[in-house]
mmCIF file of C-alpha atoms in Angstrom:
data_model
loop_
_atom_site.group_PDB
_atom_site.id
_atom_site.type_symbol
_atom_site.label_atom_id
_atom_site.label_comp_id
_atom_site.label_asym_id
_atom_site.label_seq_id
_atom_site.Cartn_x
_atom_site.Cartn_y
_atom_site.Cartn_z
ATOM 1 C CA LEU A 164 13.656 -6.612 -18.787
ATOM 2 C CA GLY A 165 12.862 -3.503 -20.824
ATOM 3 C CA MET A 166 12.183 -3.406 -24.524
ATOM 4 C CA ALA A 167 15.801 -2.543 -25.272
ATOM 5 C CA ARG A 168 16.762 -6.012 -24.057
ATOM 6 C CA LEU A 169 14.632 -7.769 -26.684
ATOM 7 C CA GLY A 170 17.650 -7.767 -28.957
ATOM 8 C CA SER A 171 19.335 -10.343 -26.756
ATOM 9 C CA PHE A 172 16.739 -12.807 -27.944
ATOM 10 C CA PHE A 173 15.777 -11.556 -31.398
ATOM 11 C CA GLY A 174 18.636 -9.370 -32.573
ATOM 12 C CA GLY A 175 16.352 -6.407 -33.157
ATOM 13 C CA GLY A 176 16.115 -4.599 -29.831
ATOM 14 C CA ALA A 177 13.243 -2.167 -29.405
ATOM 15 C CA GLU A 178 12.640 -2.302 -33.156
ATOM 16 C CA PHE A 179 11.131 -5.740 -32.610
ATOM 17 C CA SER A 180 8.411 -4.236 -30.411
ATOM 18 C CA SER A 181 7.272 -1.618 -32.861
ATOM 19 C CA ARG A 182 7.441 -3.614 -36.075
ATOM 20 C CA HIS A 183 7.277 -7.363 -35.476
ATOM 21 C CA SER A 184 4.689 -7.244 -32.695
ATOM 22 C CA HIS A 185 2.262 -5.363 -34.983
ATOM 23 C CA MET A 186 2.819 -7.962 -37.677
ATOM 24 C CA ILE A 187 2.348 -10.915 -35.307
ATOM 25 C CA LEU A 188 -0.623 -9.458 -33.478
ATOM 26 C CA ALA A 189 -2.357 -8.439 -36.694
ATOM 27 C CA ASN A 190 -2.133 -11.989 -37.986
ATOM 28 C CA ILE A 191 -3.464 -13.431 -34.726
ATOM 29 C CA PHE A 192 -5.954 -10.867 -33.476
ATOM 30 C CA GLY A 193 -7.047 -9.059 -36.609
ATOM 31 C CA ASP A 194 -8.019 -5.400 -36.360
ATOM 32 C CA PHE A 195 -6.410 -3.501 -33.468
ATOM 33 C CA SER A 196 -5.389 0.058 -32.798
ATOM 34 C CA ALA A 197 -2.347 -0.371 -30.552
ATOM 35 C CA ALA A 198 0.160 -2.959 -29.409
ATOM 36 C CA ARG A 199 2.832 -3.182 -26.748
ATOM 37 C CA SER A 200 5.525 -5.813 -26.212
ATOM 38 C CA PHE A 201 7.823 -6.359 -23.263
ATOM 39 C CA MET A 202 9.798 -9.042 -21.466
ATOM 40 C CA VAL A 203 9.334 -10.511 -18.003
ATOM 41 C CA LYS A 204 11.820 -12.561 -16.018
ATOM 42 C CA TYR A 205 11.377 -14.627 -12.858
ATOM 43 C CA ARG A 206 14.157 -16.136 -10.746
ATOM 44 C CA GLN A 207 14.881 -16.875 -7.092
ATOM 45 C CA ASP A 208 17.020 -13.835 -6.286
ATOM 46 C CA GLU A 209 14.793 -11.378 -8.197
ATOM 47 C CA ASP A 210 11.050 -11.406 -8.892
ATOM 48 C CA LEU A 211 9.546 -14.735 -7.841
ATOM 49 C CA GLY A 212 6.141 -14.177 -9.395
ATOM 50 C CA LEU A 213 3.431 -11.614 -10.080
ATOM 51 C CA ASP A 214 0.340 -10.851 -8.017
ATOM 52 C CA MET A 215 -3.140 -11.532 -9.426
ATOM 53 C CA HIS A 216 -4.206 -8.828 -11.906
ATOM 54 C CA HIS A 217 -5.939 -7.962 -15.158
ATOM 55 C CA ASP A 218 -3.977 -6.745 -18.175
ATOM 56 C CA ASP A 219 -4.416 -3.333 -19.761
ATOM 57 C CA SER A 220 -5.148 -5.057 -23.054
ATOM 58 C CA ASP A 221 -7.987 -6.572 -25.004
ATOM 59 C CA VAL A 222 -5.931 -9.668 -25.839
ATOM 60 C CA THR A 223 -2.607 -10.869 -24.408
ATOM 61 C CA LEU A 224 -0.102 -13.289 -25.945
ATOM 62 C CA ASN A 225 2.423 -14.799 -23.490
ATOM 63 C CA VAL A 226 5.319 -16.639 -25.175
ATOM 64 C CA CYS A 227 7.671 -18.715 -22.994
ATOM 65 C CA LEU A 228 11.267 -18.277 -24.208
ATOM 66 C CA GLY A 229 13.159 -20.152 -21.503
ATOM 67 C CA LYS A 230 15.236 -21.052 -19.694
ATOM 68 C CA GLU A 231 15.147 -24.172 -17.513
ATOM 69 C CA PHE A 232 12.830 -23.663 -14.552
ATOM 70 C CA GLU A 233 10.500 -25.303 -12.067
ATOM 71 C CA GLY A 234 7.242 -23.723 -10.937
ATOM 72 C CA ALA A 235 6.385 -20.288 -12.373
ATOM 73 C CA THR A 236 2.982 -21.508 -13.509
ATOM 74 C CA LEU A 237 0.234 -19.131 -14.638
ATOM 75 C CA SER A 238 -3.036 -19.329 -12.682
ATOM 76 C CA PHE A 239 -6.291 -18.064 -14.172
ATOM 77 C CA CYS A 240 -9.450 -17.049 -12.343
ATOM 78 C CA GLY A 241 -12.638 -15.372 -13.634
ATOM 79 C CA TYR A 242 -13.229 -12.251 -15.690
ATOM 80 C CA PHE A 243 -13.272 -8.645 -14.545
ATOM 81 C CA GLY A 244 -16.817 -7.431 -13.987
ATOM 82 C CA GLN A 245 -18.162 -10.895 -13.176
ATOM 83 C CA ASP A 246 -19.172 -12.142 -9.724
ATOM 84 C CA ASP A 247 -16.946 -15.205 -10.137
ATOM 85 C CA HIS A 248 -13.817 -13.198 -10.996
ATOM 86 C CA ARG A 249 -12.072 -14.634 -7.908
ATOM 87 C CA LYS A 250 -12.862 -18.287 -8.589
ATOM 88 C CA HIS A 251 -10.002 -20.437 -9.867
ATOM 89 C CA VAL A 252 -10.418 -21.760 -13.409
ATOM 90 C CA HIS A 253 -7.103 -23.241 -14.535
ATOM 91 C CA THR A 254 -3.357 -23.296 -13.848
ATOM 92 C CA TYR A 255 -1.216 -23.340 -16.973
ATOM 93 C CA SER A 256 2.297 -24.812 -17.002
ATOM 94 C CA HIS A 257 4.665 -22.964 -19.310
ATOM 95 C CA ARG A 258 6.816 -24.847 -21.805
ATOM 96 C CA VAL A 259 9.663 -23.251 -23.722
ATOM 97 C CA GLY A 260 8.580 -22.364 -27.245
ATOM 98 C CA ARG A 261 4.862 -22.425 -26.485
ATOM 99 C CA ALA A 262 2.455 -19.544 -25.954
ATOM 100 C CA VAL A 263 -0.806 -18.932 -24.148
ATOM 101 C CA MET A 264 -3.330 -16.378 -25.386
ATOM 102 C CA HIS A 265 -6.044 -14.862 -23.174
ATOM 103 C CA LEU A 266 -8.287 -11.834 -22.817
ATOM 104 C CA GLY A 267 -6.887 -8.920 -20.853
ATOM 105 C CA THR A 268 -9.932 -9.001 -18.558
ATOM 106 C CA HIS A 269 -9.066 -12.555 -17.488
ATOM 107 C CA ARG A 270 -7.709 -12.362 -13.918
ATOM 108 C CA HIS A 271 -4.383 -14.167 -13.701
ATOM 109 C CA GLY A 272 -1.117 -14.243 -11.811
ATOM 110 C CA ALA A 273 2.359 -15.704 -12.194
ATOM 111 C CA ASP A 274 2.889 -18.229 -9.403
ATOM 112 C CA ASN A 275 6.248 -18.194 -7.630
ATOM 113 C CA ILE A 276 9.169 -19.813 -9.376
ATOM 114 C CA ILE A 277 10.809 -22.671 -7.446
ATOM 115 C CA SER A 278 14.128 -22.861 -9.275
ATOM 116 C CA GLY A 279 15.838 -21.740 -12.476
ATOM 117 C CA GLU A 280 14.794 -18.796 -14.638
ATOM 118 C CA ARG A 281 11.715 -18.170 -16.761
ATOM 119 C CA TYR A 282 11.659 -15.552 -19.518
ATOM 120 C CA SER A 283 8.485 -14.641 -21.394
ATOM 121 C CA LEU A 284 7.661 -12.253 -24.199
ATOM 122 C CA ILE A 285 4.366 -10.484 -23.487
ATOM 123 C CA MET A 286 2.341 -8.890 -26.273
ATOM 124 C CA TRP A 287 -0.676 -6.707 -25.538
ATOM 125 C CA SER A 288 -3.173 -5.513 -28.141
ATOM 126 C CA THR A 289 -6.067 -3.094 -27.921
ATOM 127 C CA GLY A 290 -8.686 -2.377 -30.538
ATOM 128 C CA PRO A 291 -12.129 -0.945 -31.312
ATOM 129 C CA TYR A 292 -13.714 -2.886 -28.424
ATOM 130 C CA ARG A 293 -12.433 -0.188 -26.059
ATOM 131 C CA GLN A 294 -14.769 2.316 -27.668
ATOM 132 C CA THR A 295 -17.880 0.233 -27.079
ATOM 133 C CA GLU A 296 -20.448 0.929 -24.371
ATOM 134 C CA ALA A 297 -20.021 -2.632 -23.070
ATOM 135 C CA TYR A 298 -16.343 -2.027 -22.300
ATOM 136 C CA LYS A 299 -16.987 1.383 -20.750
ATOM 137 C CA ARG A 300 -19.636 -0.058 -18.413
ATOM 138 C CA ILE A 301 -17.211 -2.674 -17.128
ATOM 139 C CA ALA A 302 -14.184 -0.382 -16.954
ATOM 140 C CA GLU A 303 -15.891 2.268 -14.826
ATOM 141 C CA ARG A 304 -16.998 -0.265 -12.213
ATOM 142 C CA ASN A 305 -14.688 -1.382 -9.419
ATOM 143 C CA LEU A 306 -15.824 -4.885 -8.605
ATOM 144 C CA HIS A 307 -12.832 -6.001 -6.560
ATOM 145 C CA GLY A 308 -14.171 -7.645 -3.433
ATOM 146 C CA GLU A 309 -17.699 -8.373 -4.668
ATOM 147 C CA ASP A 310 -18.303 -12.086 -5.107
ATOM 148 C CA LYS A 311 -21.163 -14.495 -5.482
ATOM 149 C CA ASP A 312 -19.363 -17.020 -3.273
ATOM 150 C CA GLU A 313 -16.278 -17.144 -1.056
ATOM 151 C CA PRO A 314 -13.238 -16.337 -3.235
ATOM 152 C CA ASP A 315 -10.568 -18.935 -3.862
ATOM 153 C CA ALA A 316 -7.358 -18.103 -1.988
ATOM 154 C CA ILE A 317 -5.206 -18.422 -5.113
ATOM 155 C CA CYS A 318 -7.289 -15.714 -6.832
ATOM 156 C CA LEU A 319 -6.790 -13.047 -4.157
ATOM 157 C CA SER A 320 -4.666 -10.003 -4.932
ATOM 158 C CA TYR A 321 -2.849 -8.081 -2.193
ATOM 159 C CA THR A 322 -2.362 -5.247 -4.707
ATOM 160 C CA HIS A 323 -5.914 -4.892 -5.976
ATOM 161 C CA ASP A 324 -8.315 -6.490 -3.477
ATOM 162 C CA PRO A 325 -9.256 -4.208 -0.561
ATOM 163 C CA ASP A 326 -10.592 -7.207 1.367
ATOM 164 C CA TYR A 327 -7.432 -9.322 0.986
ATOM 165 C CA GLY A 328 -6.727 -9.107 4.730
ATOM 166 C CA GLU A 329 -10.093 -10.678 5.495
ATOM 167 C CA TYR A 330 -8.829 -13.940 4.009
ATOM 168 C CA LYS A 331 -5.022 -13.926 4.022
ATOM 169 C CA ALA A 332 -2.123 -12.226 5.777
ATOM 170 C CA TYR A 333 -0.398 -9.550 3.716
ATOM 171 C CA PRO A 334 3.102 -10.410 2.472
ATOM 172 C CA LYS A 335 5.894 -8.622 4.306
ATOM 173 C CA GLY A 336 6.069 -4.997 3.262
ATOM 174 C CA LYS A 337 2.604 -5.006 1.666
ATOM 175 C CA SER A 338 -0.586 -3.434 2.992
ATOM 176 C CA VAL A 339 -4.020 -2.332 1.889
ATOM 177 C CA LYS A 340 -4.501 0.954 0.047
ATOM 178 C CA PRO A 341 -6.478 3.129 2.515
ATOM 179 C CA ALA A 342 -8.636 4.843 -0.120
ATOM 180 C CA SER A 343 -9.501 1.524 -1.729
ATOM 181 C CA ARG A 344 -10.373 0.040 1.655
ATOM 182 C CA ARG A 345 -12.636 2.981 2.527
ATOM 183 C CA LEU A 346 -14.455 2.639 -0.796
ATOM 184 C CA HIS A 347 -14.942 -1.075 -0.161
ATOM 185 C CA ILE A 348 -16.331 -0.538 3.346
ATOM 186 C CA SER A 349 -18.724 2.156 2.118
ATOM 187 C CA ARG A 350 -20.567 -0.406 -0.001
ATOM 188 C CA PHE A 351 -22.011 -2.067 3.124
ATOM 189 C CA THR A 352 -24.944 -0.805 5.145
ATOM 190 C CA PRO A 353 -24.329 -0.327 8.901
ATOM 191 C CA GLY A 354 -26.144 -3.577 9.582
ATOM 192 C CA GLU A 355 -24.103 -5.488 7.012
ATOM 193 C CA ALA A 356 -20.896 -3.960 8.354
ATOM 194 C CA ALA A 357 -21.844 -5.037 11.891
ATOM 195 C CA ASN A 358 -22.319 -8.628 10.718
ATOM 196 C CA LYS A 359 -18.973 -8.589 8.904
ATOM 197 C CA ALA A 360 -17.231 -7.256 12.019
ATOM 198 C CA MET A 361 -18.639 -10.030 14.214
ATOM 199 C CA GLN A 362 -17.861 -12.754 11.649
ATOM 200 C CA LEU A 363 -14.259 -11.619 11.307
ATOM 201 C CA LYS A 364 -13.873 -11.415 15.084
ATOM 202 C CA VAL A 365 -14.861 -15.082 15.350
ATOM 203 C CA LYS A 366 -12.537 -16.081 12.498
ATOM 204 C CA GLY A 367 -9.720 -14.127 14.107
ATOM 205 C CA GLY A 368 -10.318 -16.053 17.327
ATOM 206 C CA ASP A 369 -9.963 -19.320 15.425
ATOM 207 C CA ASP A 370 -6.647 -18.127 14.007
ATOM 208 C CA VAL A 371 -5.443 -17.214 17.511
ATOM 209 C CA LYS A 372 -6.229 -20.742 18.713
ATOM 210 C CA ALA A 373 -4.127 -22.059 15.836
ATOM 211 C CA GLU A 374 -1.406 -19.492 16.688
ATOM 212 C CA GLU A 375 -1.704 -17.989 13.216
ATOM 213 C CA TRP A 376 -0.862 -14.533 14.495
ATOM 214 C CA SER A 377 -0.514 -12.726 11.163
ATOM 215 C CA LEU A 378 -3.825 -14.069 9.888
ATOM 216 C CA ALA A 379 -5.574 -13.157 13.121
ATOM 217 C CA ALA A 380 -4.083 -9.657 13.196
ATOM 218 C CA CYS A 381 -5.305 -8.951 9.659
ATOM 219 C CA LYS A 382 -8.807 -10.199 10.444
ATOM 220 C CA TYR A 383 -9.075 -8.124 13.621
ATOM 221 C CA LYS A 384 -7.876 -5.039 11.747
ATOM 222 C CA CYS A 385 -10.455 -5.588 9.003
ATOM 223 C CA ALA A 386 -13.155 -6.243 11.587
ATOM 224 C CA ALA A 387 -12.323 -2.912 13.228
ATOM 225 C CA ASP A 388 -12.871 -1.163 9.878
ATOM 226 C CA TYR A 389 -16.357 -2.641 9.672
ATOM 227 C CA ALA A 390 -17.104 -1.897 13.329
ATOM 228 C CA THR A 391 -16.180 1.747 12.809
ATOM 229 C CA SER A 392 -18.534 1.943 9.834
ATOM 230 C CA ALA A 393 -21.325 0.118 11.666
ATOM 231 C CA ALA A 394 -21.260 2.730 14.484
ATOM 232 C CA SER A 395 -24.295 2.220 16.745
ATOM 233 C CA LYS A 396 -25.119 -1.144 15.162
ATOM 234 C CA VAL A 397 -22.354 -2.808 17.202
ATOM 235 C CA PRO A 398 -21.748 -2.821 20.981
ATOM 236 C CA PRO A 399 -19.715 0.263 22.003
ATOM 237 C CA GLU A 400 -16.939 -1.883 23.463
ATOM 238 C CA LEU A 401 -16.445 -3.973 20.303
ATOM 239 C CA LEU A 402 -14.038 -1.622 18.550
ATOM 240 C CA SER A 403 -11.712 -1.436 21.563
ATOM 241 C CA ALA A 404 -11.834 -5.213 21.924
ATOM 242 C CA LEU A 405 -10.812 -5.666 18.287
ATOM 243 C CA MET A 406 -7.926 -3.231 18.680
ATOM 244 C CA LEU A 407 -6.690 -5.046 21.764
ATOM 245 C CA ASN A 408 -7.012 -8.430 20.091
ATOM 246 C CA GLU A 409 -4.894 -7.159 17.231
ATOM 247 C CA ALA A 410 -2.419 -5.699 19.736
ATOM 248 C CA HIS A 411 -2.065 -9.145 21.328
ATOM 249 C CA CYS A 412 -1.216 -10.590 17.896
ATOM 250 C CA ARG A 413 1.270 -7.802 17.183
ATOM 251 C CA ILE A 414 3.043 -8.549 20.461
ATOM 252 C CA LYS A 415 3.283 -12.210 19.478
ATOM 253 C CA LEU A 416 4.743 -11.147 16.136
ATOM 254 C CA GLY A 417 7.311 -8.908 17.809
ATOM 255 C CA GLU A 418 5.663 -5.771 16.415
ATOM 256 C CA ASP A 419 5.651 -4.008 19.762
ATOM 257 C CA GLN A 420 5.354 -0.405 18.595
ATOM 258 C CA ALA A 421 2.263 -1.311 16.578
ATOM 259 C CA ALA A 422 0.836 -2.910 19.722
ATOM 260 C CA VAL A 423 1.553 0.226 21.754
ATOM 261 C CA ASP A 424 -0.210 2.369 19.157
ATOM 262 C CA LEU A 425 -3.280 0.119 19.123
ATOM 263 C CA CYS A 426 -3.541 0.101 22.910
ATOM 264 C CA THR A 427 -3.151 3.876 23.012
ATOM 265 C CA GLU A 428 -6.020 4.213 20.545
ATOM 266 C CA ALA A 429 -8.173 1.887 22.649
ATOM 267 C CA LEU A 430 -7.350 3.854 25.819
ATOM 268 C CA ALA A 431 -8.427 7.070 24.095
ATOM 269 C CA ARG A 432 -11.856 5.455 23.878
ATOM 270 C CA GLU A 433 -11.781 3.703 27.257
ATOM 271 C CA PRO A 434 -9.217 5.268 29.637
ATOM 272 C CA SER A 435 -9.952 2.713 32.388
ATOM 273 C CA ASN A 436 -9.519 -0.379 30.226
ATOM 274 C CA VAL A 437 -7.208 -2.619 32.264
ATOM 275 C CA LYS A 438 -6.461 -4.956 29.369
ATOM 276 C CA ALA A 439 -5.322 -2.013 27.257
ATOM 277 C CA LEU A 440 -3.050 -0.741 30.041
ATOM 278 C CA TYR A 441 -1.628 -4.217 30.607
ATOM 279 C CA ARG A 442 -0.932 -4.988 26.934
ATOM 280 C CA ARG A 443 0.601 -1.580 26.330
ATOM 281 C CA ALA A 444 2.865 -2.246 29.318
ATOM 282 C CA VAL A 445 3.873 -5.656 27.943
ATOM 283 C CA ALA A 446 4.797 -4.081 24.602
ATOM 284 C CA SER A 447 6.614 -1.207 26.336
ATOM 285 C CA ILE A 448 8.733 -3.646 28.347
ATOM 286 C CA SER A 449 9.838 -5.309 25.113
ATOM 287 C CA LEU A 450 10.776 -1.852 23.844
ATOM 288 C CA HIS A 451 12.762 -1.234 27.069
ATOM 289 C CA GLU A 452 10.398 1.621 27.943
ATOM 290 C CA TYR A 453 10.228 0.608 31.593
ATOM 291 C CA GLY A 454 9.006 3.931 32.946
ATOM 292 C CA ALA A 455 5.995 3.968 30.628
ATOM 293 C CA ALA A 456 5.310 0.294 31.322
ATOM 294 C CA LEU A 457 5.426 0.749 35.098
ATOM 295 C CA SER A 458 3.096 3.748 34.868
ATOM 296 C CA ASP A 459 0.517 1.684 32.948
ATOM 297 C CA LEU A 460 0.842 -1.283 35.306
ATOM 298 C CA LEU A 461 0.387 0.851 38.418
ATOM 299 C CA ALA A 462 -2.709 2.423 36.856
ATOM 300 C CA ALA A 463 -4.054 -1.051 36.067
ATOM 301 C CA ALA A 464 -3.318 -2.248 39.619
ATOM 302 C CA LYS A 465 -5.208 0.712 41.037
ATOM 303 C CA LEU A 466 -8.235 -0.193 38.905
ATOM 304 C CA GLU A 467 -7.997 -3.925 39.714
ATOM 305 C CA PRO A 468 -5.992 -4.428 42.929
ATOM 306 C CA SER A 469 -6.534 -8.196 42.892
ATOM 307 C CA ASN A 470 -5.302 -8.750 39.329
ATOM 308 C CA LYS A 471 -2.454 -11.262 39.772
ATOM 309 C CA ALA A 472 -1.135 -10.898 36.211
ATOM 310 C CA VAL A 473 -0.725 -7.144 36.672
ATOM 311 C CA ARG A 474 1.048 -7.605 40.019
ATOM 312 C CA ALA A 475 3.434 -10.161 38.550
ATOM 313 C CA LYS A 476 4.209 -7.923 35.603
ATOM 314 C CA ILE A 477 4.986 -4.993 37.948
ATOM 315 C CA ALA A 478 7.645 -7.121 39.655
ATOM 316 C CA GLU A 479 9.005 -8.282 36.298
ATOM 317 C CA CYS A 480 9.149 -4.713 34.979
ATOM 318 C CA ALA A 481 10.932 -3.400 38.086
ATOM 319 C CA ALA A 482 13.490 -6.224 37.957
ATOM 320 C CA ALA A 483 14.149 -5.683 34.247
ATOM 321 C CA ALA A 484 14.606 -1.947 34.768
ATOM 322 C CA LYS A 485 17.052 -2.596 37.614
ATOM 323 C CA ARG A 486 19.089 -5.062 35.541
ATOM 324 C CA GLU A 487 19.276 -2.650 32.650
ATOM 325 C CA LYS A 488 20.639 0.077 34.945
ATOM 326 C CA GLU A 489 23.265 -2.357 36.206
ATOM 327 C CA ASN A 490 24.169 -3.219 32.609
ATOM 328 C CA GLU A 491 24.583 0.436 31.770
ATOM 329 C CA LYS A 492 26.735 1.051 34.854
ATOM 330 C CA VAL A 493 29.106 -1.797 33.964
ATOM 331 C CA LEU A 494 29.254 -0.689 30.337
ATOM 332 C CA TYR A 495 30.024 2.933 31.207
ATOM 333 C CA THR A 496 32.707 1.853 33.680
ATOM 334 C CA ALA A 497 34.382 -0.254 31.004
ATOM 335 C CA MET A 498 34.175 2.557 28.469
ATOM 336 C CA LEU A 499 35.859 4.944 30.921
ATOM 337 C CA GLY A 500 38.678 2.485 31.523
ATOM 338 C CA GLY A 501 37.636 1.389 34.967
ATOM 339 C CA GLY A 502 36.739 -2.145 34.037
ATOM 340 C CA GLY A 503 40.098 -3.605 33.003
ATOM 341 C CA ASN A 504 40.096 -5.287 29.631
ATOM 342 C CA THR A 505 36.706 -6.907 30.080
ATOM 343 C CA ILE A 506 33.830 -5.347 28.156
ATOM 344 C CA PRO A 507 30.337 -6.604 28.869
ATOM 345 C CA HIS A 508 28.244 -7.987 26.073
ATOM 346 C CA VAL A 509 24.666 -6.810 26.653
ATOM 347 C CA ALA A 510 22.223 -9.346 25.300
ATOM 348 C CA LYS A 511 18.940 -8.485 23.635
ATOM 349 C CA LYS A 512 16.979 -9.413 26.737
ATOM 350 C CA ALA A 513 17.313 -6.765 29.398
ATOM 351 C CA GLY A 514 19.568 -7.726 32.243
ATOM 352 C CA GLU A 515 21.535 -10.532 30.571
ATOM 353 C CA ILE A 516 25.280 -9.782 30.677
ATOM 354 C CA THR A 517 27.906 -12.064 29.232
ATOM 355 C CA PRO A 518 31.496 -10.835 29.739
ATOM 356 C CA SER A 519 33.777 -11.229 26.761
ATOM 357 C CA THR A 520 37.493 -10.533 26.845
ATOM 358 C CA GLN A 521 38.633 -7.954 24.327
ATOM 359 C CA GLN A 522 41.273 -9.363 21.992
#
């Protein structure tokens, strides 16, 4: 909700922000140079929560105004600039009519609401502290991703942490910021990057065993970033192996085009990699690109004539291509009026035809 909507609660609209917030914040915080007030709302069919972050304030006041709700707690971690900034400290449960006050540098996030609606008035204040050398030293440092110990999962931010994918799978539609990720990787020496790549490869393998495909895919992708940076400090075949491991996960997730792209990148490095040819073919079959799949499988069979999996997939690919041609023939015949009043229903899987009578 924007500031103009404040009137629905206080009868003053945006005027409340400019006048009352200064009065309230002055009484609570003392000397300050600026203040900003706004509303937030969480509900099931809108915003469920808010990712971990720091506020652009010196001090924040969060007042719960309603309504009835379950969940929507506020979790706090450490402070910006500290090596424990991703360690969980406390989870606060909102109550209507009560407020919580905290420093803007205190990492926090609004946990997902379970039911109902929660409205809160947020007041930010800034003051002379921003002009101090202590603040400037902290503000100019990007410490996201640097920790004394393993971060707590609840304190990770998919928006701000460039190493989020090393611990958790990104929410749908979210991904790492490339520039932020490059900056993070650059902090490690080639030797350190090599160790990180190998550690993440092992962790990704554990996720594969548990069939946690999204987690594994993220770890393999992050491991590949480190392997690229490590250069000669890792075995030359490691980067291709990580790409192909991620491709396997993408296939399991139904992200076939991503798998094709990964395999293509691996083949640019190792043109005779049978696993890359095979997995690209598997993904291509799912995309109904039978010609491309057959080409890869025949190339793989030439490299490894005794590979039973490749031979079986060639037969499967040829059969699927044949069925799809038959589907198309029946469909075209019906469209041209040569198939009576029966129109075939072509299922998602190639070759499956279920006739349905047109009403």
